[in-house]
Coordinates of C-alpha atoms in Angstrom, one line a residue:
M1 CA 34.1 -56.5 29.1
I2 CA 34.0 -58.5 25.9
V3 CA 30.6 -59.7 24.9
V4 CA 30.6 -63.4 23.9
A5 CA 28.1 -64.5 21.2
V6 CA 27.2 -68.1 20.3
V7 CA 25.8 -68.2 16.8
G8 CA 25.2 -70.6 14.0
P9 CA 22.5 -72.8 12.5
T10 CA 19.6 -74.4 14.4
A11 CA 20.0 -77.7 16.2
T12 CA 23.8 -77.3 16.7
G13 CA 23.5 -76.9 20.5
K14 CA 23.9 -73.2 20.8
S15 CA 21.7 -72.9 24.0
D16 CA 23.6 -75.7 25.7
L17 CA 27.0 -74.1 24.9
A18 CA 25.8 -70.7 26.0
L19 CA 24.7 -72.1 29.4
D20 CA 28.0 -74.0 29.7
L21 CA 30.0 -70.9 28.9
A22 CA 28.0 -68.7 31.2
E23 CA 28.4 -71.1 34.0
A24 CA 32.2 -71.6 33.4
L25 CA 32.8 -67.8 33.0
S26 CA 30.8 -66.8 36.1
T27 CA 32.7 -66.0 39.3
D28 CA 31.5 -64.5 42.6
R29 CA 32.8 -61.1 41.4
V30 CA 31.9 -61.4 37.7
P31 CA 28.7 -63.4 37.0
A32 CA 27.6 -64.1 33.4
E33 CA 24.1 -63.4 32.0
I34 CA 22.5 -64.6 28.8
V35 CA 20.8 -62.4 26.2
N36 CA 18.6 -64.1 23.6
A37 CA 19.0 -63.3 19.9
D38 CA 16.4 -65.7 18.5
A39 CA 13.5 -63.9 17.0
Y40 CA 10.8 -66.4 18.0
Q41 CA 12.0 -67.0 21.5
L42 CA 10.9 -63.5 22.2
Y43 CA 7.4 -64.8 22.2
R44 CA 5.6 -65.9 25.4
G45 CA 4.2 -69.4 25.0
M46 CA 6.2 -70.4 22.0
D47 CA 8.4 -72.8 24.0
V48 CA 8.4 -76.2 22.5
G49 CA 8.5 -75.1 18.9
T50 CA 11.4 -72.8 19.5
A51 CA 13.4 -75.1 21.7
K52 CA 13.4 -72.5 24.5
V53 CA 15.3 -73.6 27.6
P54 CA 12.8 -74.1 30.4
P55 CA 13.3 -71.9 33.4
E56 CA 14.1 -74.9 35.6
Q57 CA 17.0 -75.8 33.3
R58 CA 18.6 -72.4 33.2
R59 CA 20.9 -73.2 36.1
G60 CA 20.1 -70.1 38.0
I61 CA 21.7 -67.9 35.2
A62 CA 19.8 -64.7 34.4
H63 CA 18.2 -64.7 30.9
H64 CA 17.1 -61.6 29.0
Q65 CA 14.9 -61.1 25.9
L66 CA 12.8 -64.2 26.4
D67 CA 9.0 -64.1 26.7
V68 CA 8.8 -60.3 26.1
L69 CA 6.2 -60.3 23.3
D70 CA 2.7 -61.7 23.0
P71 CA 2.3 -64.0 20.0
A72 CA -0.2 -61.6 18.4
Q73 CA 2.5 -58.9 18.2
D74 CA 4.7 -58.5 15.2
A75 CA 8.4 -58.6 16.0
S76 CA 10.6 -55.5 15.2
V77 CA 14.3 -55.7 14.8
A78 CA 14.6 -52.0 15.7
R79 CA 12.6 -52.5 18.9
Y80 CA 14.7 -55.6 19.8
Q81 CA 17.9 -53.6 19.2
E82 CA 16.9 -50.9 21.6
A83 CA 15.8 -53.3 24.3
A84 CA 18.6 -55.8 24.0
R85 CA 21.3 -53.1 23.9
A86 CA 19.8 -51.7 27.1
D87 CA 20.2 -55.2 28.6
L88 CA 23.9 -55.2 27.5
D89 CA 24.3 -51.8 29.1
A90 CA 22.7 -53.0 32.4
I91 CA 24.8 -56.2 32.4
A92 CA 28.0 -54.2 32.0
G93 CA 26.8 -51.8 34.7
R94 CA 26.6 -54.7 37.1
G95 CA 30.1 -55.7 36.2
A96 CA 28.8 -58.9 34.6
R97 CA 29.6 -60.7 31.4
A98 CA 27.0 -60.9 28.6
V99 CA 26.7 -64.2 26.6
V100 CA 24.5 -63.6 23.5
V101 CA 23.0 -66.7 21.9
G102 CA 20.8 -67.1 18.9
G103 CA 20.5 -68.1 15.2
S104 CA 18.6 -65.0 13.9
G105 CA 21.3 -63.4 12.0
L106 CA 19.7 -60.0 11.6
Y107 CA 19.0 -59.8 15.3
V108 CA 22.6 -60.7 16.2
R109 CA 23.9 -58.0 13.8
A110 CA 21.4 -55.4 15.1
L111 CA 22.6 -56.1 18.7
L112 CA 26.4 -56.3 18.1
D113 CA 27.1 -54.2 15.0
T114 CA 26.7 -50.7 13.7
M115 CA 23.2 -50.7 12.3
D116 CA 20.8 -47.8 12.0
F117 CA 17.1 -48.0 11.5
P118 CA 15.8 -44.9 9.6
G119 CA 12.3 -43.9 10.5
T120 CA 9.3 -43.9 8.2
D121 CA 7.2 -41.2 6.6
A122 CA 3.7 -42.2 5.7
E123 CA 3.2 -39.3 3.3
V124 CA 6.5 -40.0 1.4
R125 CA 5.7 -43.8 1.2
A126 CA 2.2 -43.2 0.0
R127 CA 3.5 -40.9 -2.7
L128 CA 6.1 -43.4 -3.9
E129 CA 3.5 -46.3 -3.8
A130 CA 1.2 -44.1 -6.0
R131 CA 4.0 -43.5 -8.4
A132 CA 4.8 -47.2 -8.6
E133 CA 1.2 -47.9 -9.4
A134 CA 1.0 -45.1 -12.0
E135 CA 4.5 -45.1 -13.6
G136 CA 5.5 -48.7 -13.0
R137 CA 8.1 -50.2 -10.7
R138 CA 10.8 -50.1 -13.3
T139 CA 10.6 -46.4 -13.4
L140 CA 11.2 -46.2 -9.7
H141 CA 14.0 -48.8 -10.0
A142 CA 15.7 -46.7 -12.6
E143 CA 15.5 -43.7 -10.2
L144 CA 17.0 -45.8 -7.4
A145 CA 19.8 -46.9 -9.8
R146 CA 20.6 -43.3 -10.4
L147 CA 20.5 -42.4 -6.6
D148 CA 22.1 -45.6 -5.2
P149 CA 23.4 -48.0 -7.8
Q150 CA 24.5 -50.6 -5.2
A151 CA 21.0 -50.7 -3.7
A152 CA 19.4 -51.0 -7.1
E153 CA 21.6 -53.9 -8.0
S154 CA 20.9 -55.6 -4.7
I155 CA 17.1 -55.1 -4.8
G156 CA 16.4 -55.8 -8.4
P157 CA 13.5 -54.3 -10.5
H158 CA 10.7 -56.7 -9.4
N159 CA 10.5 -56.0 -5.6
T160 CA 8.3 -53.0 -5.5
R161 CA 8.1 -52.9 -1.7
R162 CA 11.8 -52.8 -1.2
I163 CA 12.3 -50.3 -4.0
V164 CA 9.8 -48.0 -2.4
R165 CA 11.4 -48.4 1.0
A166 CA 14.9 -47.6 -0.4
L167 CA 13.6 -44.4 -2.1
E168 CA 11.8 -43.5 1.1
V169 CA 14.9 -43.8 3.2
I170 CA 16.9 -41.8 0.7
E171 CA 14.4 -39.0 0.8
I172 CA 14.1 -39.0 4.6
T173 CA 17.8 -39.2 5.4
G174 CA 19.4 -37.5 2.4
R175 CA 21.9 -40.4 2.2
P176 CA 22.1 -43.5 0.0
Y177 CA 20.0 -46.4 1.2
T178 CA 23.1 -48.6 1.5
A179 CA 24.6 -46.1 4.0
N180 CA 22.0 -47.4 6.5
L181 CA 22.7 -51.1 6.0
P182 CA 24.5 -53.0 8.8
R183 CA 28.3 -52.9 8.8
Q184 CA 30.6 -55.6 10.1
E185 CA 31.7 -53.2 12.9
Y186 CA 31.1 -54.0 16.5
V187 CA 29.5 -51.3 18.6
R188 CA 31.3 -52.8 21.7
P189 CA 34.1 -55.4 22.1
A190 CA 32.7 -58.8 21.1
V191 CA 33.7 -62.2 20.0
Q192 CA 31.5 -64.6 18.0
I193 CA 31.7 -68.3 18.4
G194 CA 30.0 -70.3 15.6
L195 CA 28.8 -73.8 15.9
D196 CA 28.6 -76.0 12.8
C197 CA 28.8 -79.7 11.9
S198 CA 28.6 -81.9 8.8
R199 CA 25.4 -81.8 6.8
E200 CA 24.7 -85.5 7.7
V201 CA 25.1 -84.9 11.4
L202 CA 23.0 -81.7 11.2
D203 CA 20.2 -83.3 9.3
A204 CA 20.1 -86.1 11.9
R205 CA 20.0 -83.6 14.7
V206 CA 17.1 -81.8 13.0
A207 CA 15.1 -85.0 12.6
S208 CA 15.6 -85.9 16.3
R209 CA 14.7 -82.4 17.4
V210 CA 11.4 -82.4 15.4
E211 CA 10.6 -85.8 16.8
R212 CA 11.2 -84.5 20.4
M213 CA 9.1 -81.4 19.7
W214 CA 6.2 -83.5 18.4
D215 CA 6.4 -85.8 21.4
A216 CA 6.7 -82.8 23.8
G217 CA 3.4 -81.4 22.6
L218 CA 4.1 -79.0 19.7
V219 CA 0.6 -79.5 18.2
D220 CA -1.0 -78.8 21.6
E221 CA 1.1 -75.7 22.0
V222 CA 0.1 -74.3 18.6
R223 CA -3.5 -75.1 19.4
A224 CA -3.3 -73.2 22.7
L225 CA -1.8 -70.1 20.9
A226 CA -3.7 -70.0 17.6
G227 CA -7.0 -68.2 17.4
P228 CA -10.3 -70.0 16.6
E229 CA -10.1 -68.7 13.0
Q230 CA -6.7 -70.4 12.8
G231 CA -7.9 -73.7 14.1
G232 CA -6.9 -73.1 17.7
T233 CA -8.4 -72.2 21.0
G234 CA -6.1 -69.3 22.0
P235 CA -5.8 -65.6 21.5
G236 CA -4.3 -65.9 18.0
L237 CA -0.9 -65.9 16.3
G238 CA 0.2 -62.7 14.6
V239 CA 1.8 -62.5 11.2
T240 CA 5.3 -62.9 12.5
A241 CA 4.7 -65.8 14.9
A242 CA 2.5 -67.7 12.4
R243 CA 5.5 -67.8 10.0
A244 CA 7.7 -69.7 12.5
V245 CA 8.9 -73.1 11.4
G246 CA 6.8 -75.7 13.3
Y247 CA 3.9 -73.4 13.7
A248 CA 3.3 -72.5 10.1
E249 CA 3.2 -76.2 9.0
V250 CA 0.7 -77.1 11.8
L251 CA -1.5 -74.2 10.8
A252 CA -1.4 -75.4 7.1
W253 CA -2.4 -78.9 8.2
W254 CA -5.4 -77.5 10.0
R255 CA -6.4 -75.5 6.9
G256 CA -6.6 -78.8 5.0
E257 CA -3.4 -78.2 3.0
S258 CA -1.7 -81.3 4.3
T259 CA -2.1 -84.3 6.5
E260 CA -0.5 -84.5 10.0
A261 CA 2.3 -86.8 8.6
E262 CA 2.9 -84.3 5.8
A263 CA 3.0 -81.4 8.2
R264 CA 5.5 -83.2 10.4
E265 CA 7.7 -84.0 7.4
A266 CA 7.4 -80.4 6.3
V267 CA 8.7 -79.1 9.7
T268 CA 11.7 -81.3 9.3
A269 CA 12.4 -80.2 5.7
N270 CA 11.9 -76.5 6.5
T271 CA 14.1 -76.7 9.6
R272 CA 16.9 -78.2 7.5
R273 CA 16.3 -75.4 5.0
L274 CA 16.4 -72.8 7.8
A275 CA 19.7 -74.3 9.1
R276 CA 21.3 -73.9 5.6
K277 CA 20.0 -70.3 5.4
Q278 CA 21.5 -69.5 8.8
M279 CA 24.8 -71.1 7.8
G280 CA 24.9 -68.9 4.7
W281 CA 24.2 -65.8 6.8
F282 CA 26.8 -66.4 9.5
G283 CA 29.2 -68.0 7.0
R284 CA 29.5 -64.6 5.3
D285 CA 30.8 -63.0 8.5
P286 CA 34.6 -63.3 8.6
R287 CA 34.6 -62.5 12.3
V288 CA 33.0 -65.8 13.4
H289 CA 35.3 -68.3 15.0
W290 CA 33.9 -71.7 14.0
L291 CA 33.9 -74.8 16.2
D292 CA 32.7 -78.3 15.5
A293 CA 29.4 -78.7 17.4
A294 CA 30.1 -82.5 17.8
S295 CA 33.6 -81.9 19.4
P296 CA 33.9 -83.7 22.7
R297 CA 36.0 -80.7 23.9
L298 CA 33.6 -78.1 22.7
L299 CA 33.4 -76.1 26.0
D300 CA 37.2 -76.1 26.4
E301 CA 37.7 -74.9 22.8
A302 CA 35.1 -72.2 23.2
L303 CA 36.7 -71.0 26.5
A304 CA 40.1 -70.9 24.8
I305 CA 38.6 -68.5 22.2
V306 CA 37.1 -66.3 24.9
A307 CA 40.4 -66.3 26.9
A308 CA 42.3 -65.3 23.7
A309 CA 39.8 -62.5 23.0
D310 CA 40.1 -61.2 26.6
A311 CA 43.9 -61.3 26.3
G312 CA 43.9 -59.6 23.0
T313 CA 45.7 -62.5 21.3
L314 CA 42.8 -63.7 19.2
P315 CA 43.4 -63.3 15.4
G316 CA 41.6 -60.2 14.3
P317 CA 40.5 -57.3 16.6
V318 CA 37.4 -57.8 18.7
T319 CA 36.4 -54.2 18.0
G320 CA 37.2 -54.0 14.3
S321 CA 35.7 -55.3 11.1
E322 CA 38.5 -57.4 9.4
P323 CA 39.5 -60.3 11.6
V324 CA 40.8 -63.6 10.3
R325 CA 38.2 -66.2 9.5
R326 CA 38.6 -69.6 11.1
S327 CA 36.3 -72.4 9.9
L328 CA 35.9 -76.1 10.2
G329 CA 38.6 -77.9 8.3
S330 CA 40.8 -74.8 8.0

């Protein structure tokens, strides 16, 4: 059964549409279940700041990949891929429909697309890092340019960490580093529905969301999760969780780097910046079928895309890599 994915920038209403779709697509014989693809909603306790749908508002629909990590743990795309693909397998085994929802582009790609994660070799990496220190990163970048020109052009000569990783992968796998990058090629039949809206509408939605989060207790949530050395009373936020928009700005306020008002404004500004970054990521994927998030017929329009995908009449194959792009205004 075709997997339905709802993607796009933050504050466009992806969670609401995913719930509406799952409810509308569910029947007694074929229920629908939701799989999260938001990196920070994986964390237990990070609820207000990630706009996680509370359990009592999930309409009885099964949700997966929520609250599976402690905030002190660092997230791993490879670990998520393994666990979330197992969820898709289990959902399919139950004869149910999977509805994926999230704005973390790399996580969506890792779940839906052909994407390999080469292992690591501590000895190889240590040797390459020692060479970078002794010979300089430009020497290693020149070596990368000889072995994988495309990777060298993409990484550039100043990012030592990525240069070392690329050379490590080449040595471990015997293949170019770029051969391991994600390809726009579904591993199972899927259709992506993207939500977007005008920048003015999106900016207003972001401002309203931040206001609601602050009123709903975002600061108290951060305090309950952050460790004493971070200004909180909880077990502590790991490196990944502490970088989340909403949490990072509150922590900076507590470090004396800003006032509360400045922290709140920074959350709004950084959320808007995140939304534009997400739009850039998903906008580069020609397989996404875009809808106006403000449309009064949004659910009907999304259901029409799913029906066309199920019937095989949607422009572009749901299993291939070169579908026709549809975007707002086109």
